[in-house]
Coordinates of C-alpha atoms (C1' of nucleotides) in Angstrom, one line a residue:
Chain H
M1 CA 20.6 -2.3 -11.2
S2 CA 20.2 0.7 -9.0
G3 CA 16.5 1.4 -8.0
N4 CA 14.4 2.0 -11.0
R5 CA 12.1 4.3 -9.2
S6 CA 8.9 3.6 -11.1
G7 CA 6.3 4.4 -8.3
V8 CA 3.8 7.1 -7.6
L9 CA 6.5 9.4 -6.3
E10 CA 8.5 9.8 -9.4
L11 CA 5.4 10.8 -11.4
A12 CA 4.2 13.2 -8.8
V13 CA 7.6 14.8 -8.5
L14 CA 8.3 15.1 -12.1
G15 CA 4.7 16.5 -12.6
L16 CA 5.2 19.2 -10.0
L17 CA 8.5 20.3 -11.0
H18 CA 7.1 20.6 -14.6
E19 CA 4.8 23.3 -13.3
T20 CA 7.6 25.2 -11.6
P21 CA 11.0 24.4 -9.9
L22 CA 10.9 23.9 -6.3
H23 CA 13.0 22.8 -3.4
G24 CA 12.3 19.7 -1.3
Y25 CA 10.6 21.1 1.6
E26 CA 8.1 23.1 -0.5
L27 CA 7.7 20.2 -2.9
R28 CA 6.6 17.9 -0.3
K29 CA 3.8 20.3 1.0
R30 CA 2.6 20.5 -2.7
L31 CA 2.8 16.9 -3.0
N32 CA 0.6 16.2 0.0
G33 CA -1.8 19.0 -1.1
L34 CA -1.9 17.5 -4.7
L35 CA -2.5 13.9 -3.4
G36 CA -4.7 15.1 -0.6
A37 CA -6.7 12.4 0.8
F38 CA -5.4 9.3 -0.5
R39 CA -1.6 9.5 -0.1
A40 CA 1.0 11.2 2.0
F41 CA 4.7 11.2 1.8
G42 CA 7.2 12.1 4.2
Y43 CA 10.9 13.6 3.7
G44 CA 12.3 10.1 4.1
S45 CA 10.6 9.2 0.9
L46 CA 11.1 12.3 -0.9
Y47 CA 14.8 13.0 -0.6
P48 CA 16.1 9.8 -1.6
C49 CA 13.7 10.1 -4.6
L50 CA 15.1 13.3 -5.5
K51 CA 18.5 12.1 -5.0
E52 CA 18.1 9.3 -7.6
L53 CA 16.1 11.4 -10.0
L54 CA 19.2 13.7 -10.0
A55 CA 21.3 10.8 -10.6
Q56 CA 19.5 9.7 -13.5
G57 CA 19.7 13.2 -14.8
L58 CA 15.9 13.6 -15.0
I59 CA 16.2 16.7 -12.5
A60 CA 18.9 19.2 -11.9
E61 CA 19.9 21.5 -9.0
D62 CA 19.1 25.0 -9.8
T63 CA 21.9 27.4 -9.5
P64 CA 20.8 30.6 -7.8
A65 CA 21.9 32.6 -10.6
D66 CA 19.5 31.4 -13.2
T67 CA 16.1 31.5 -11.5
G68 CA 14.9 35.0 -10.8
Q69 CA 12.0 34.2 -8.7
A70 CA 9.9 31.1 -9.4
G71 CA 7.7 31.3 -6.5
P72 CA 9.4 30.3 -3.3
A73 CA 12.9 30.1 -4.9
R74 CA 14.2 33.0 -2.8
H75 CA 17.5 32.1 -1.6
T76 CA 17.7 35.3 0.2
G77 CA 20.3 33.6 2.4
L78 CA 23.7 33.5 1.0
A79 CA 24.2 33.3 4.6
G80 CA 27.7 32.9 6.0
Q81 CA 29.9 30.3 4.4
S82 CA 29.4 28.1 7.3
R83 CA 30.5 24.5 7.5
Y84 CA 28.5 22.5 5.0
S85 CA 30.5 19.4 5.4
G86 CA 30.1 18.3 8.9
L87 CA 30.3 14.7 9.5
S88 CA 29.9 12.9 6.3
G89 CA 32.8 14.5 4.6
Q90 CA 31.2 15.0 1.4
A91 CA 31.1 18.7 0.9
R92 CA 28.6 20.1 -1.4
P93 CA 30.6 21.6 -4.2
R94 CA 28.1 23.7 -5.7
S95 CA 28.8 27.2 -6.2
G96 CA 26.9 29.6 -4.1
R97 CA 26.2 28.5 -0.5
R98 CA 22.5 28.2 -0.2
S99 CA 20.3 26.7 2.4
K100 CA 17.8 25.5 -0.2
I101 CA 18.2 23.3 -3.0
V102 CA 16.0 24.1 -5.9
Y103 CA 15.2 21.5 -8.3
R104 CA 14.1 21.7 -12.0
L105 CA 13.3 19.3 -14.7
T106 CA 15.9 18.6 -17.2
A107 CA 15.1 17.8 -20.8
D108 CA 15.5 14.2 -20.1
G109 CA 13.0 14.7 -17.2
K110 CA 10.5 16.2 -19.3
E111 CA 10.8 13.2 -21.8
R112 CA 10.5 10.9 -19.0
L113 CA 7.4 12.6 -17.8
Q114 CA 5.7 12.5 -21.1
D115 CA 6.3 8.8 -21.2
L116 CA 4.9 8.4 -17.8
L117 CA 1.8 10.5 -18.7
A118 CA 1.2 8.5 -21.9
E119 CA 1.3 5.3 -19.9
A120 CA -2.3 3.8 -20.0
G121 CA -1.6 0.2 -18.5
P122 CA -2.0 -1.3 -15.2
A123 CA 0.2 1.2 -13.3
A124 CA -2.3 3.8 -14.1
W125 CA -5.4 1.8 -13.1
E126 CA -4.3 0.6 -9.7
D127 CA -5.5 2.7 -6.7
D128 CA -2.4 4.7 -6.0
G129 CA -1.3 5.0 -9.6
F130 CA -4.8 6.0 -10.8
G131 CA -4.9 8.9 -8.3
V132 CA -1.8 10.4 -9.3
H133 CA -2.3 10.0 -13.0
F134 CA -5.7 11.7 -12.6
A135 CA -4.1 14.6 -10.6
F136 CA -2.1 15.3 -13.7
F137 CA -4.8 14.7 -16.4
G138 CA -4.4 18.3 -17.2
Q139 CA -1.1 17.6 -18.8
T140 CA -2.4 14.2 -20.3
R141 CA -3.5 13.7 -23.9
A142 CA -7.3 13.5 -24.3
D143 CA -7.1 9.8 -25.7
I144 CA -4.9 8.7 -23.0
R145 CA -7.2 10.2 -20.3
L146 CA -10.1 8.2 -21.8
R147 CA -8.1 4.9 -21.7
I148 CA -7.0 5.3 -18.2
L149 CA -10.6 6.0 -17.1
E150 CA -12.0 2.9 -19.0
G151 CA -9.1 0.7 -17.7
R152 CA -9.8 1.8 -14.1
R153 CA -13.4 1.1 -14.7
T154 CA -12.9 -2.4 -16.0
R155 CA -10.5 -3.0 -13.1
L156 CA -13.1 -2.0 -10.5
E157 CA -15.8 -4.0 -12.2
E158 CA -13.6 -7.0 -12.1
R159 CA -13.2 -6.4 -8.5
L160 CA -17.0 -6.2 -8.1
D161 CA -17.4 -9.5 -9.7
G162 CA -14.9 -11.1 -7.5
V163 CA -16.5 -9.8 -4.4
R164 CA -19.9 -10.8 -5.5
A165 CA -19.0 -14.1 -6.3
V166 CA -17.4 -14.7 -3.0
M167 CA -20.4 -13.3 -1.1
S168 CA -22.8 -15.6 -3.1
R169 CA -20.5 -18.7 -2.6
T170 CA -19.9 -18.3 1.0
R171 CA -23.2 -16.7 2.2
E172 CA -23.8 -18.5 5.2
R173 CA -20.3 -18.6 6.5
L174 CA -19.8 -15.0 6.8
D175 CA -20.6 -13.4 10.1
S176 CA -22.4 -10.1 10.2
Y177 CA -19.4 -7.8 10.4
T178 CA -17.6 -9.4 7.5
L179 CA -20.8 -9.2 5.6
E180 CA -21.1 -5.5 6.4
L181 CA -17.7 -4.9 5.4
H182 CA -18.2 -6.4 2.1
R183 CA -21.4 -4.6 1.6
H184 CA -20.0 -1.3 2.3
G185 CA -16.9 -2.0 0.1
L186 CA -19.1 -3.1 -2.7
E187 CA -21.1 0.2 -2.4
S188 CA -18.1 2.2 -2.4
V189 CA -16.7 0.6 -5.6
E190 CA -19.9 0.9 -7.3
R191 CA -20.0 4.5 -6.2
E192 CA -16.7 5.0 -8.0
V193 CA -17.8 3.2 -11.1
R194 CA -20.6 5.7 -11.4
W195 CA -18.2 8.6 -11.0
L196 CA -16.1 7.2 -13.6
N197 CA -18.9 6.7 -15.9
E198 CA -19.7 10.4 -15.7
L199 CA -16.2 11.4 -16.2
I200 CA -15.9 9.2 -19.3
A201 CA -19.1 10.6 -20.6
S202 CA -18.0 14.1 -20.2
E203 CA -14.6 13.3 -21.6
R204 CA -16.5 11.8 -24.8
E205 CA -18.6 14.9 -25.1
S206 CA -15.8 17.5 -24.8
G207 CA -13.3 15.6 -26.8
A208 CA -15.7 14.5 -29.6
A209 CA -13.7 16.5 -32.1
S210 CA -10.4 15.6 -31.2
P211 CA -8.8 12.6 -33.0
P212 CA -8.0 9.9 -30.6
P213 CA -5.4 7.6 -32.6
S214 CA -3.2 10.3 -34.3
A215 CA 0.3 10.3 -33.2
R216 CA 0.3 13.7 -31.7
N217 CA 3.4 14.6 -30.0
A218 CA 4.6 17.9 -30.0
D219 CA 6.1 19.1 -26.8
N220 CA 9.7 18.9 -26.1
D221 CA 11.7 22.0 -26.1
T222 CA 15.0 20.9 -25.3
S223 CA 16.0 24.4 -24.4
A224 CA 16.0 25.4 -20.9
G225 CA 13.0 27.6 -20.8
Q226 CA 11.5 27.7 -17.5
D227 CA 9.6 30.8 -18.5
P228 CA 10.5 33.5 -16.1
S229 CA 7.0 35.2 -16.3
Chain D
M1 CA 15.6 -9.9 15.1
S2 CA 13.9 -12.1 12.5
G3 CA 11.2 -10.3 10.6
N4 CA 8.8 -9.3 13.2
R5 CA 5.7 -9.8 11.0
S6 CA 3.3 -7.3 12.4
G7 CA 1.3 -6.6 9.2
V8 CA -2.2 -7.1 7.9
L9 CA -1.3 -10.8 6.9
E10 CA -0.4 -12.1 10.4
L11 CA -3.7 -11.1 11.9
A12 CA -5.5 -12.4 9.0
V13 CA -3.8 -15.7 8.9
L14 CA -4.3 -16.2 12.8
G15 CA -7.9 -15.1 12.6
L16 CA -8.7 -17.5 9.8
L17 CA -6.8 -20.3 11.4
H18 CA -8.7 -19.8 14.7
E19 CA -11.8 -20.7 13.0
T20 CA -10.6 -23.9 11.4
P21 CA -7.1 -25.4 10.4
L22 CA -6.3 -25.0 6.8
H23 CA -3.6 -25.5 4.3
G24 CA -2.0 -22.8 2.4
Y25 CA -3.8 -22.9 -0.7
E26 CA -7.2 -22.9 0.7
L27 CA -6.2 -20.4 3.2
R28 CA -5.2 -17.9 0.4
K29 CA -8.7 -18.3 -1.1
R30 CA -10.4 -17.6 2.2
L31 CA -8.1 -14.8 2.8
N32 CA -9.1 -12.9 -0.4
G33 CA -12.5 -13.8 0.2
L34 CA -12.4 -12.3 3.7
L35 CA -10.7 -9.3 2.6
G36 CA -12.7 -9.0 -0.6
A37 CA -12.6 -5.7 -2.3
F38 CA -9.7 -3.9 -0.3
R39 CA -6.8 -6.3 -0.5
A40 CA -5.3 -9.4 -2.1
F41 CA -2.4 -11.5 -1.3
G42 CA -0.5 -14.1 -3.5
Y43 CA 1.3 -17.1 -2.5
G44 CA 4.5 -15.3 -2.6
S45 CA 3.3 -13.3 0.4
L46 CA 1.4 -16.1 2.2
Y47 CA 3.9 -18.9 2.2
P48 CA 6.8 -16.9 3.7
C49 CA 4.3 -15.6 6.4
L50 CA 3.3 -19.2 7.3
K51 CA 6.9 -20.2 7.3
E52 CA 7.7 -17.5 9.8
L53 CA 4.6 -18.0 12.2
L54 CA 5.6 -21.7 12.2
A55 CA 9.2 -20.6 13.2
Q56 CA 7.7 -18.4 16.0
G57 CA 5.7 -21.2 17.2
L58 CA 2.3 -19.5 16.5
I59 CA 1.0 -22.1 14.2
A60 CA 1.9 -25.8 13.8
E61 CA 1.7 -28.4 11.0
D62 CA -1.1 -30.5 11.5
T63 CA -0.3 -34.3 11.1
P64 CA -3.6 -35.9 10.5
A65 CA -3.8 -39.5 11.2
D66 CA 0.0 -39.8 11.0
T67 CA 0.7 -43.3 9.4
G68 CA 3.7 -43.8 11.4
Q69 CA 6.6 -42.7 9.1
A70 CA 7.4 -39.5 7.5
G71 CA 9.0 -37.6 10.5
P72 CA 8.6 -34.1 8.8
A73 CA 6.0 -35.3 6.5
R74 CA 6.7 -32.6 3.7
H75 CA 4.8 -33.4 0.7
T76 CA 5.4 -37.0 0.5
G77 CA 3.5 -37.9 -2.5
L78 CA 0.8 -40.3 -3.4
A79 CA -2.2 -38.8 -1.7
G80 CA -4.8 -41.1 -2.6
Q81 CA -8.1 -39.6 -1.3
S82 CA -10.9 -39.0 -3.3
R83 CA -11.8 -35.4 -4.3
Y84 CA -13.4 -33.2 -1.6
S85 CA -16.2 -31.0 -2.3
G86 CA -14.3 -28.3 -3.8
L87 CA -14.5 -24.9 -2.4
S88 CA -17.6 -25.0 -0.2
G89 CA -16.8 -27.6 2.3
Q90 CA -13.8 -28.2 4.5
A91 CA -14.2 -32.0 4.0
R92 CA -10.6 -32.8 3.3
P93 CA -8.5 -36.0 3.1
R94 CA -9.3 -38.4 5.7
S95 CA -6.8 -41.0 5.2
G96 CA -3.2 -41.6 3.9
R97 CA -0.4 -39.2 3.4
R98 CA -1.2 -35.7 2.4
S99 CA 0.4 -33.5 -0.1
K100 CA -1.1 -30.7 1.7
I101 CA 0.3 -29.2 4.8
V102 CA -2.5 -28.4 7.2
Y103 CA -1.8 -25.5 9.8
R104 CA -3.4 -24.9 13.0
L105 CA -3.0 -22.4 15.8
T106 CA -1.0 -23.4 18.6
A107 CA -1.7 -22.0 22.2
D108 CA 1.0 -19.2 21.7
G109 CA -0.8 -18.3 18.5
K110 CA -4.2 -18.1 20.2
E111 CA -2.6 -15.7 22.8
R112 CA -0.9 -13.7 20.0
L113 CA -4.2 -13.5 18.1
Q114 CA -5.8 -12.2 21.2
D115 CA -3.2 -9.5 21.6
L116 CA -3.7 -8.4 18.0
L117 CA -7.4 -8.3 18.4
A118 CA -7.2 -6.2 21.5
E119 CA -5.0 -3.6 19.7
A120 CA -7.0 -0.4 19.4
G121 CA -4.1 1.8 18.3
P122 CA -3.1 3.5 15.0
A123 CA -2.5 0.0 13.4
A124 CA -6.1 -0.7 13.7
W125 CA -7.3 2.7 12.3
E126 CA -5.3 2.9 9.1
D127 CA -6.8 1.9 5.9
D128 CA -5.6 -1.7 5.6
G129 CA -5.3 -2.5 9.4
F130 CA -8.9 -1.3 9.9
G131 CA -10.3 -3.6 7.1
V132 CA -8.8 -6.7 8.7
H133 CA -9.5 -5.7 12.4
F134 CA -13.1 -5.1 11.3
A135 CA -13.4 -8.3 9.4
F136 CA -12.6 -10.1 12.8
F137 CA -15.0 -7.9 14.9
G138 CA -16.9 -11.0 15.6
Q139 CA -14.0 -12.3 17.7
T140 CA -13.3 -8.8 19.1
R141 CA -14.4 -7.5 22.6
A142 CA -17.1 -4.9 22.4
D143 CA -15.2 -2.2 23.9
I144 CA -12.2 -2.6 21.7
R145 CA -14.6 -2.6 18.6
L146 CA -15.9 0.7 19.6
R147 CA -12.5 2.3 20.4
I148 CA -11.2 1.2 16.9
L149 CA -14.4 2.6 15.3
E150 CA -13.9 5.9 17.0
G151 CA -10.2 5.9 16.2
R152 CA -10.9 5.3 12.7
R153 CA -13.6 8.0 12.7
T154 CA -11.2 10.6 14.3
R155 CA -8.4 9.5 11.8
L156 CA -10.7 10.2 8.9
E157 CA -11.8 13.5 10.3
E158 CA -8.3 14.7 10.5
R159 CA -7.8 13.8 7.0
L160 CA -10.9 15.8 6.1
D161 CA -9.6 18.8 7.9
G162 CA -6.2 18.5 6.1
V163 CA -7.8 18.4 2.6
R164 CA -10.1 21.1 3.3
A165 CA -7.6 23.3 4.4
V166 CA -5.5 22.7 1.3
M167 CA -8.5 23.2 -1.0
S168 CA -9.3 26.6 0.6
R169 CA -5.6 27.6 0.8
T170 CA -4.7 26.7 -2.6
R171 CA -8.0 27.3 -4.4
E172 CA -6.9 29.1 -7.5
R173 CA -3.9 26.9 -8.1
L174 CA -5.6 23.6 -8.8
D175 CA -6.9 22.7 -12.1
S176 CA -10.3 21.2 -12.7
Y177 CA -9.1 17.7 -12.6
T178 CA -7.1 17.9 -9.3
L179 CA -10.2 19.7 -7.9
E180 CA -12.5 16.9 -9.0
L181 CA -10.1 14.3 -7.4
H182 CA -10.3 16.1 -4.1
R183 CA -14.0 16.6 -4.4
H184 CA -14.6 12.9 -4.8
G185 CA -12.0 11.9 -2.4
L186 CA -13.7 14.2 0.2
E187 CA -17.2 12.9 -0.6
S188 CA -15.9 9.3 -0.2
V189 CA -14.3 10.0 3.2
E190 CA -17.4 11.9 4.4
R191 CA -19.5 8.8 3.5
E192 CA -17.3 6.5 5.4
V193 CA -17.5 8.6 8.3
R194 CA -21.4 8.5 8.2
W195 CA -21.0 4.7 7.8
L196 CA -18.8 4.8 11.1
N197 CA -21.3 6.9 12.8
E198 CA -24.1 4.4 12.2
L199 CA -21.8 1.5 13.2
I200 CA -20.9 3.4 16.4
A201 CA -24.5 4.1 17.2
S202 CA -25.5 0.6 16.8
E203 CA -22.6 -0.7 18.8
R204 CA -23.5 1.7 21.7
E205 CA -27.2 0.6 21.5
S206 CA -26.5 -3.1 21.5
G207 CA -23.8 -3.0 23.9
A208 CA -25.4 -0.7 26.4
A209 CA -25.5 -3.6 29.0
S210 CA -22.2 -4.8 28.5
P211 CA -19.5 -3.3 30.8
P212 CA -16.9 -1.7 28.7
P213 CA -13.8 -1.7 31.0
S214 CA -13.9 -5.1 32.6
A215 CA -11.1 -7.4 31.7
R216 CA -13.2 -10.2 30.2
N217 CA -11.3 -12.7 28.5
A218 CA -12.7 -16.1 27.8
D219 CA -11.6 -18.3 25.0
N220 CA -9.0 -20.8 24.9
D221 CA -9.9 -24.3 24.0
T222 CA -6.5 -25.9 23.4
S223 CA -8.1 -28.9 22.0
A224 CA -7.5 -29.4 18.4
G225 CA -10.3 -31.2 16.4
Q226 CA -10.3 -30.4 12.7
D227 CA -11.2 -32.8 10.1
P228 CA -14.9 -33.0 10.8
S229 CA -15.6 -35.7 8.2
Chain I
dG1 C1' -1.7 -37.3 -23.3
dT2 C1' -2.1 -32.7 -22.6
dT3 C1' -4.0 -28.8 -20.5
dA4 C1' -6.1 -26.8 -16.2
dG5 C1' -6.1 -26.5 -11.6
dC6 C1' -4.3 -27.7 -7.1
dA7 C1' -0.4 -27.3 -3.9
dT8 C1' 4.1 -25.7 -2.1
dG9 C1' 7.7 -22.9 -2.2
dT10 C1' 12.3 -19.3 -3.0
dA11 C1' 15.3 -15.3 -4.3
dA12 C1' 15.5 -10.8 -5.4
dG13 C1' 14.1 -6.8 -5.0
dG14 C1' 10.7 -2.7 -5.1
dA15 C1' 8.6 1.2 -2.8
dG16 C1' 8.4 3.2 0.4
dT17 C1' 8.5 4.2 6.2
dT18 C1' 10.5 5.2 10.6
dA19 C1' 13.7 6.9 13.5
dC20 C1' 17.4 9.4 13.6
dA21 C1' 20.7 13.5 13.0
dT22 C1' 21.8 18.3 11.9
dG23 C1' 21.7 23.0 10.9
dA24 C1' 19.4 27.6 9.2
dT25 C1' 16.0 31.2 9.9
dT26 C1' 12.1 33.4 11.7
dT27 C1' 9.2 34.4 15.4
dT28 C1' 8.1 35.1 20.3
Chain O
dA1 C1' 17.6 33.7 24.1
dA2 C1' 14.2 30.1 23.4
dA3 C1' 11.1 28.0 20.5
dA4 C1' 9.0 27.1 16.1
dT5 C1' 9.4 25.9 11.7
dC6 C1' 12.1 25.7 7.6
dA7 C1' 15.4 22.8 5.3
dT8 C1' 18.1 18.5 4.2
dG9 C1' 19.4 14.3 4.7
dT10 C1' 20.8 8.9 5.8
dA11 C1' 20.6 3.8 7.6
dA12 C1' 17.9 0.3 8.7
dC13 C1' 14.1 -1.8 8.2
dT14 C1' 9.2 -3.5 6.7
dC15 C1' 6.0 -5.8 4.3
dC16 C1' 4.9 -7.3 0.7
dT17 C1' 5.3 -8.3 -4.9
dT18 C1' 7.2 -10.6 -9.1
dA19 C1' 9.1 -14.0 -11.3
dC20 C1' 10.6 -18.1 -10.9
dA21 C1' 10.8 -23.4 -9.9
dT22 C1' 8.4 -27.8 -9.1
dG23 C1' 5.5 -31.5 -8.8
dC24 C1' 0.7 -33.8 -8.3
dT25 C1' -3.8 -34.9 -10.0
dA26 C1' -8.3 -34.4 -12.4
dA27 C1' -10.5 -33.5 -16.6
dC28 C1' -11.0 -32.9 -21.4

DNA sequence: GTTAGCATGTAAGGAGTTACATGATTTT
DNA sequence: AAAATCATGTAACTCCTTACATGCTAAC
């Protein structure tokens, strides 16, 4: 089966494109802005990902005619119908010549994004996955947010237990550097647990009125509408 | 060009085997004890790694009290030893055929380990690499330790700069969750920088007498000697 | 007498990474 | 006109993960 891209990148790309259509280069900058401290992607990761999302029909190339502006989508160029098919023979048979390729979410892509955002399992608790999911909490249902935060906390607490067990079991064998590493690691994890506790508390507080379990699901306009402001 | 294993695992395995010969199963437990909070490996990673280290001649199967036959004594059954003291001791089978394959470092392996420990470049600054290198600081030369700590600190400070730049550049575009993610990430990194500062200070203090640049290199007992029972 | 834990592996593949290659546009 | 930066891509590779397959042995 072809690469079932289910990693961090897919969610990040779909999430960003849900906000506004973008071309690859700009997308990468926003990506690294969004993920900031904890993850960075290069073009060598991004473009193959876009290629495959395109192949799966989750995103589409935006033809110059239909997006008026959408931020940096200025294809002022139109520049000389130069050679677009150099070495690899495959000419890009799209209509207007443009130097940028602007991608937008398709209806399928929006659906897929919703699925990913509704995912509250392991993929959303692990280090990387959690970061991206958290970054898109603004688009995530309140009950899912809570489940993810709690799942993450549980995950970290298991990790704490494991480390503490090791530390007491093998106390005398560890040299001082290893010990210091564990001490610091433990402290970091404990700190993140406290952070999660605060977030959970504030989620519970602000979401006290909203019903968690109801099958609320109301956003899929299949129509193209990338609203042109 | 077989897989030039240059990742976290190689160093961790060589480092652990330098302390004492071990078989795979036990090795993995120590591995996950050593790396504790920040990394975990399964057998599916460990055994292929051992296989390749063996092929490269960096480790060797230990034939304890070889009872004559067996050539390549791969798990020839009927190990009749009494239970060894579980997890704490390395009192292992002192007689008969083993069902375990005990690995030890070869001379080449020791050399390779020294090379890896002397590495103070990017591989030793990145998240994973740093953790392992730090875990073996006890076997690392003092000047290398310092270089690694400083390199790591520089790396983190660059990251801080990057995130801060993004945060001020795109201030109004970030929703509150993304902002909170960045805030927390920033704080975590700042905390690690402070930790590094303390470590660096204490390294400088305690190592003030030792000469940093001298090519001191002094440990190779090629003699084996495991099975202390 | 069957689970639970010890012990060793392999095949397939996932999720990117690195290094490279090329051109267009803007700035100096 | 040169340099910087914008912009898009590919091939090969790395390093590990998942799922599977197998058998021994100790304990309940």
